[in-house]
XYZ file of C-alpha atoms in Angstrom:
295
model
C 80.253 95.761 109.857
C 79.094 95.498 113.474
C 82.594 94.539 114.623
C 84.262 97.755 113.459
C 81.597 100.452 113.702
C 83.614 102.547 116.163
C 86.759 102.493 114.001
C 84.711 103.122 110.843
C 83.009 106.182 112.306
C 86.308 107.639 113.505
C 87.996 107.131 110.124
C 84.932 108.667 108.474
C 85.426 111.909 110.391
C 89.202 111.915 109.848
C 88.795 111.527 106.089
C 86.300 114.394 106.078
C 88.940 116.653 107.634
C 91.578 115.698 105.053
C 89.039 115.821 102.207
C 87.949 119.327 103.198
C 91.585 120.457 103.142
C 91.886 119.180 99.586
C 88.585 120.824 98.647
C 89.675 124.200 100.063
C 93.012 124.234 98.216
C 92.083 122.636 94.862
C 90.388 124.446 91.953
C 86.796 123.199 91.530
C 85.993 120.413 89.082
C 82.488 119.458 87.894
C 80.514 117.037 90.087
C 82.896 117.714 93.021
C 85.657 115.578 91.533
C 88.224 117.896 93.145
C 87.316 116.855 96.708
C 87.847 113.100 96.525
C 90.557 110.842 97.909
C 92.337 108.051 96.043
C 93.656 104.615 96.881
C 97.405 104.268 97.158
C 99.878 101.469 97.820
C 99.775 102.468 101.496
C 96.179 103.539 102.094
C 94.105 106.563 101.057
C 95.523 109.881 99.922
C 94.698 113.238 98.431
C 97.094 113.078 95.503
C 98.830 116.366 94.598
C 97.242 119.502 96.063
C 98.437 122.856 94.693
C 99.907 125.277 97.246
C 101.804 128.532 96.599
C 105.190 126.888 97.149
C 104.439 123.801 95.031
C 102.532 120.658 95.977
C 101.107 119.162 99.166
C 99.863 115.628 99.576
C 98.290 113.972 102.599
C 97.992 110.215 103.004
C 96.383 107.826 105.449
C 99.040 105.114 105.730
C 97.186 101.920 106.682
C 100.440 99.931 106.671
C 102.257 101.930 109.366
C 98.990 103.473 110.602
C 100.024 107.099 110.372
C 98.875 110.297 108.728
C 101.676 111.476 106.450
C 101.944 115.016 105.056
C 104.510 115.909 102.372
C 105.364 118.990 100.345
C 107.359 119.305 97.128
C 110.039 121.405 98.864
C 110.960 118.470 101.083
C 108.617 119.186 103.966
C 107.490 116.092 105.859
C 105.322 115.522 108.925
C 103.612 112.429 110.273
C 101.787 111.276 113.372
C 100.239 108.016 114.607
C 96.545 107.447 113.970
C 95.899 105.284 117.039
C 95.065 107.112 120.235
C 93.470 110.122 118.537
C 89.946 111.396 118.834
C 88.563 113.476 115.996
C 89.381 116.605 118.015
C 93.015 115.635 118.618
C 93.430 114.436 114.997
C 92.107 117.795 113.769
C 94.495 119.672 116.061
C 97.482 117.520 115.028
C 96.673 117.959 111.330
C 96.415 121.737 111.688
C 99.715 121.825 113.576
C 101.442 119.729 110.895
C 100.129 122.001 108.140
C 101.321 125.088 110.017
C 104.776 123.528 110.430
C 104.847 122.952 106.655
C 103.834 126.548 105.979
C 100.445 125.620 104.516
C 97.622 128.027 105.348
C 94.087 126.698 104.880
C 90.636 127.308 106.352
C 87.900 124.696 106.168
C 84.288 124.448 107.278
C 85.209 122.356 110.317
C 81.931 120.459 110.668
C 81.190 117.077 109.006
C 78.714 116.639 106.151
C 76.246 113.898 105.228
C 75.850 112.657 108.804
C 72.775 113.029 110.965
C 74.677 114.330 114.001
C 77.371 116.798 112.963
C 79.768 117.437 115.840
C 82.339 120.160 115.050
C 85.724 118.515 114.576
C 87.351 120.543 117.343
C 84.730 119.335 119.834
C 84.474 115.680 118.806
C 86.045 113.518 121.495
C 83.304 110.887 121.049
C 84.873 109.281 117.970
C 88.225 108.071 119.227
C 88.631 104.406 118.213
C 91.221 103.123 115.772
C 91.923 99.401 115.474
C 94.746 98.978 112.930
C 93.678 95.584 111.590
C 90.116 96.791 111.029
C 91.333 99.805 109.066
C 93.647 97.605 107.009
C 90.839 95.129 106.267
C 88.625 97.957 104.956
C 91.473 99.278 102.818
C 91.971 95.810 101.324
C 88.248 95.697 100.494
C 88.670 99.020 98.688
C 91.660 97.655 96.764
C 89.572 94.684 95.642
C 86.645 96.936 94.701
C 88.857 99.391 92.812
C 90.248 96.594 90.665
C 86.732 95.720 89.500
C 85.579 99.334 89.121
C 88.628 100.234 87.012
C 87.883 97.315 84.707
C 84.237 98.390 84.477
C 85.211 102.015 83.822
C 87.429 101.058 80.888
C 84.490 99.768 78.852
C 82.759 103.163 78.460
C 83.647 105.728 75.800
C 81.470 108.563 77.085
C 82.009 110.928 79.997
C 82.996 108.920 83.058
C 84.458 109.879 86.428
C 87.707 108.578 87.874
C 87.415 105.765 90.408
C 87.585 107.866 93.551
C 86.651 107.910 97.235
C 83.952 110.301 98.442
C 84.517 111.041 102.117
C 80.963 112.281 102.662
C 79.598 108.730 102.630
C 82.845 106.672 102.653
C 82.170 105.223 99.200
C 84.529 104.297 96.383
C 82.660 105.267 93.221
C 82.719 105.463 89.441
C 80.024 107.333 87.509
C 78.971 107.214 83.860
C 77.030 110.073 82.247
C 74.500 110.061 79.410
C 75.518 113.531 78.233
C 72.083 115.021 78.956
C 71.108 117.516 81.651
C 69.163 115.972 84.548
C 66.163 117.363 86.431
C 67.281 119.476 89.441
C 68.151 117.226 92.362
C 65.901 117.813 95.396
C 68.801 117.673 97.855
C 68.018 116.571 101.382
C 71.315 114.956 102.424
C 71.833 115.501 106.170
C 74.006 118.486 107.078
C 74.829 119.133 103.442
C 73.740 122.154 101.378
C 71.296 121.294 98.588
C 73.669 123.065 96.187
C 76.121 120.188 96.622
C 73.610 117.693 95.260
C 72.475 120.071 92.507
C 76.034 120.190 91.174
C 76.806 116.513 91.738
C 73.648 115.383 89.938
C 73.435 118.101 87.278
C 73.510 115.511 84.462
C 71.936 112.077 83.962
C 74.111 109.374 85.429
C 74.598 105.767 86.400
C 76.842 105.416 89.430
C 78.329 102.308 91.023
C 80.779 101.619 93.800
C 81.479 100.046 97.157
C 80.852 101.339 100.665
C 80.907 100.005 104.253
C 77.148 99.539 104.524
C 74.315 97.695 102.831
C 75.446 94.244 103.981
C 77.046 92.413 106.869
C 80.483 93.102 105.342
C 79.709 96.151 103.205
C 78.260 96.143 99.692
C 78.690 97.032 96.058
C 75.928 99.411 94.964
C 74.510 100.898 91.780
C 71.863 103.540 91.107
C 70.679 105.889 88.377
C 69.683 109.533 88.527
C 67.021 110.098 87.522
C 65.931 106.486 87.917
C 63.957 105.495 84.792
C 60.553 103.847 85.064
C 60.906 100.141 85.826
C 64.560 100.424 86.885
C 63.952 98.777 90.245
C 62.349 95.716 88.599
C 65.413 94.824 86.525
C 66.483 91.181 87.025
C 69.805 90.948 88.853
C 72.467 88.240 89.312
C 71.997 85.924 92.291
C 72.912 87.662 95.540
C 71.965 91.181 94.374
C 68.704 92.993 95.107
C 67.000 96.384 94.947
C 66.719 98.307 98.232
C 63.530 100.360 98.400
C 64.928 102.138 101.457
C 68.081 103.330 99.702
C 66.713 103.514 96.154
C 69.566 101.513 94.680
C 70.730 98.009 93.854
C 72.986 96.263 96.380
C 75.353 93.324 96.136
C 76.569 92.505 99.663
C 80.285 91.841 99.920
C 79.698 88.584 101.757
C 77.740 87.266 98.766
C 80.663 88.138 96.519
C 83.184 86.545 98.877
C 81.229 83.282 99.014
C 80.640 83.108 95.260
C 82.354 80.460 93.133
C 83.245 83.306 90.732
C 83.532 86.553 92.729
C 84.873 88.675 89.861
C 82.234 87.359 87.484
C 79.456 88.175 89.938
C 80.627 91.768 90.454
C 81.145 92.202 86.710
C 77.617 90.932 85.979
C 76.139 93.228 88.642
C 77.879 96.338 87.331
C 76.966 95.633 83.722
C 73.333 94.706 84.471
C 72.635 97.819 86.534
C 74.287 100.180 84.039
C 72.507 98.549 81.105
C 69.180 98.945 82.871
C 69.819 102.650 83.431
C 70.940 103.216 79.824
C 68.263 101.116 78.133
C 65.275 102.185 80.223
C 66.497 105.776 80.254
C 67.025 105.701 76.469
C 70.548 107.032 76.729
C 72.123 108.172 73.449
C 74.423 105.537 71.941
C 78.017 106.136 73.093
C 80.514 107.270 70.485
C 82.092 104.125 69.093
C 84.673 105.936 66.980
C 88.149 104.475 67.431
C 91.102 106.798 67.027
C 93.673 105.996 64.376
C 96.799 104.259 65.647
C 99.584 106.637 66.579
C 102.871 106.157 64.784
C 105.838 106.477 67.105
C 108.921 107.842 65.375
């Protein structure tokens, strides 16, 4: 993590800009699922965004190291990521959108960071090392593979596997189906209403983010955390962080394991089971639909 902090922080701000564009143009979905980014075969993208003339999508291409903007009427713009500060990236993105005929206004200040420099004024974050960005993307690819497998085992309400640009985390969230106590908020430079909506129902959330370990970490937490949650035995290499209020499995511990997939799988299952058992979640619906006859 120490070797790519400057690139990480720059990408963090860039993804906030693109994520806010998606948020401004996409109809709201519960728990802020309409603001997220998604992994692609080239990097991170918005997926289809509705615009009056059709569809817009924006993608961070970590193969060619460009931002690519496309519209369904054939519009296409791109520019190199390297050499841009947050301010110049913001200006180039706005210019590309204007060229494509896309009008959008965003709250042009980052969220969930202690020091929130307006995008147009941020010349401090200006580092982009292509190989560091690609290495992070490959970590996300590896994490998504495991999170998709984990997601498939739950029959209740569960989020997509998606990337939240507020904290740079790839996440999947399971829900008990019950309303949760109001979240107290408190995230830096983020309205409390955001957390109230995101945590409106009981949940167990897991994912991966570039923190929590020397090389990043898998994480898992519950809201509200049931009594005794933090004392749940974990697989070797995982631990509970009192500071963060969640379980962590550092990526380096996974990488060095004799069975990396098995370790991540055991971590995800153990932390969810602790949340569900200690929180006395209702049993998920085990009904299996009848086979569909194709004629």
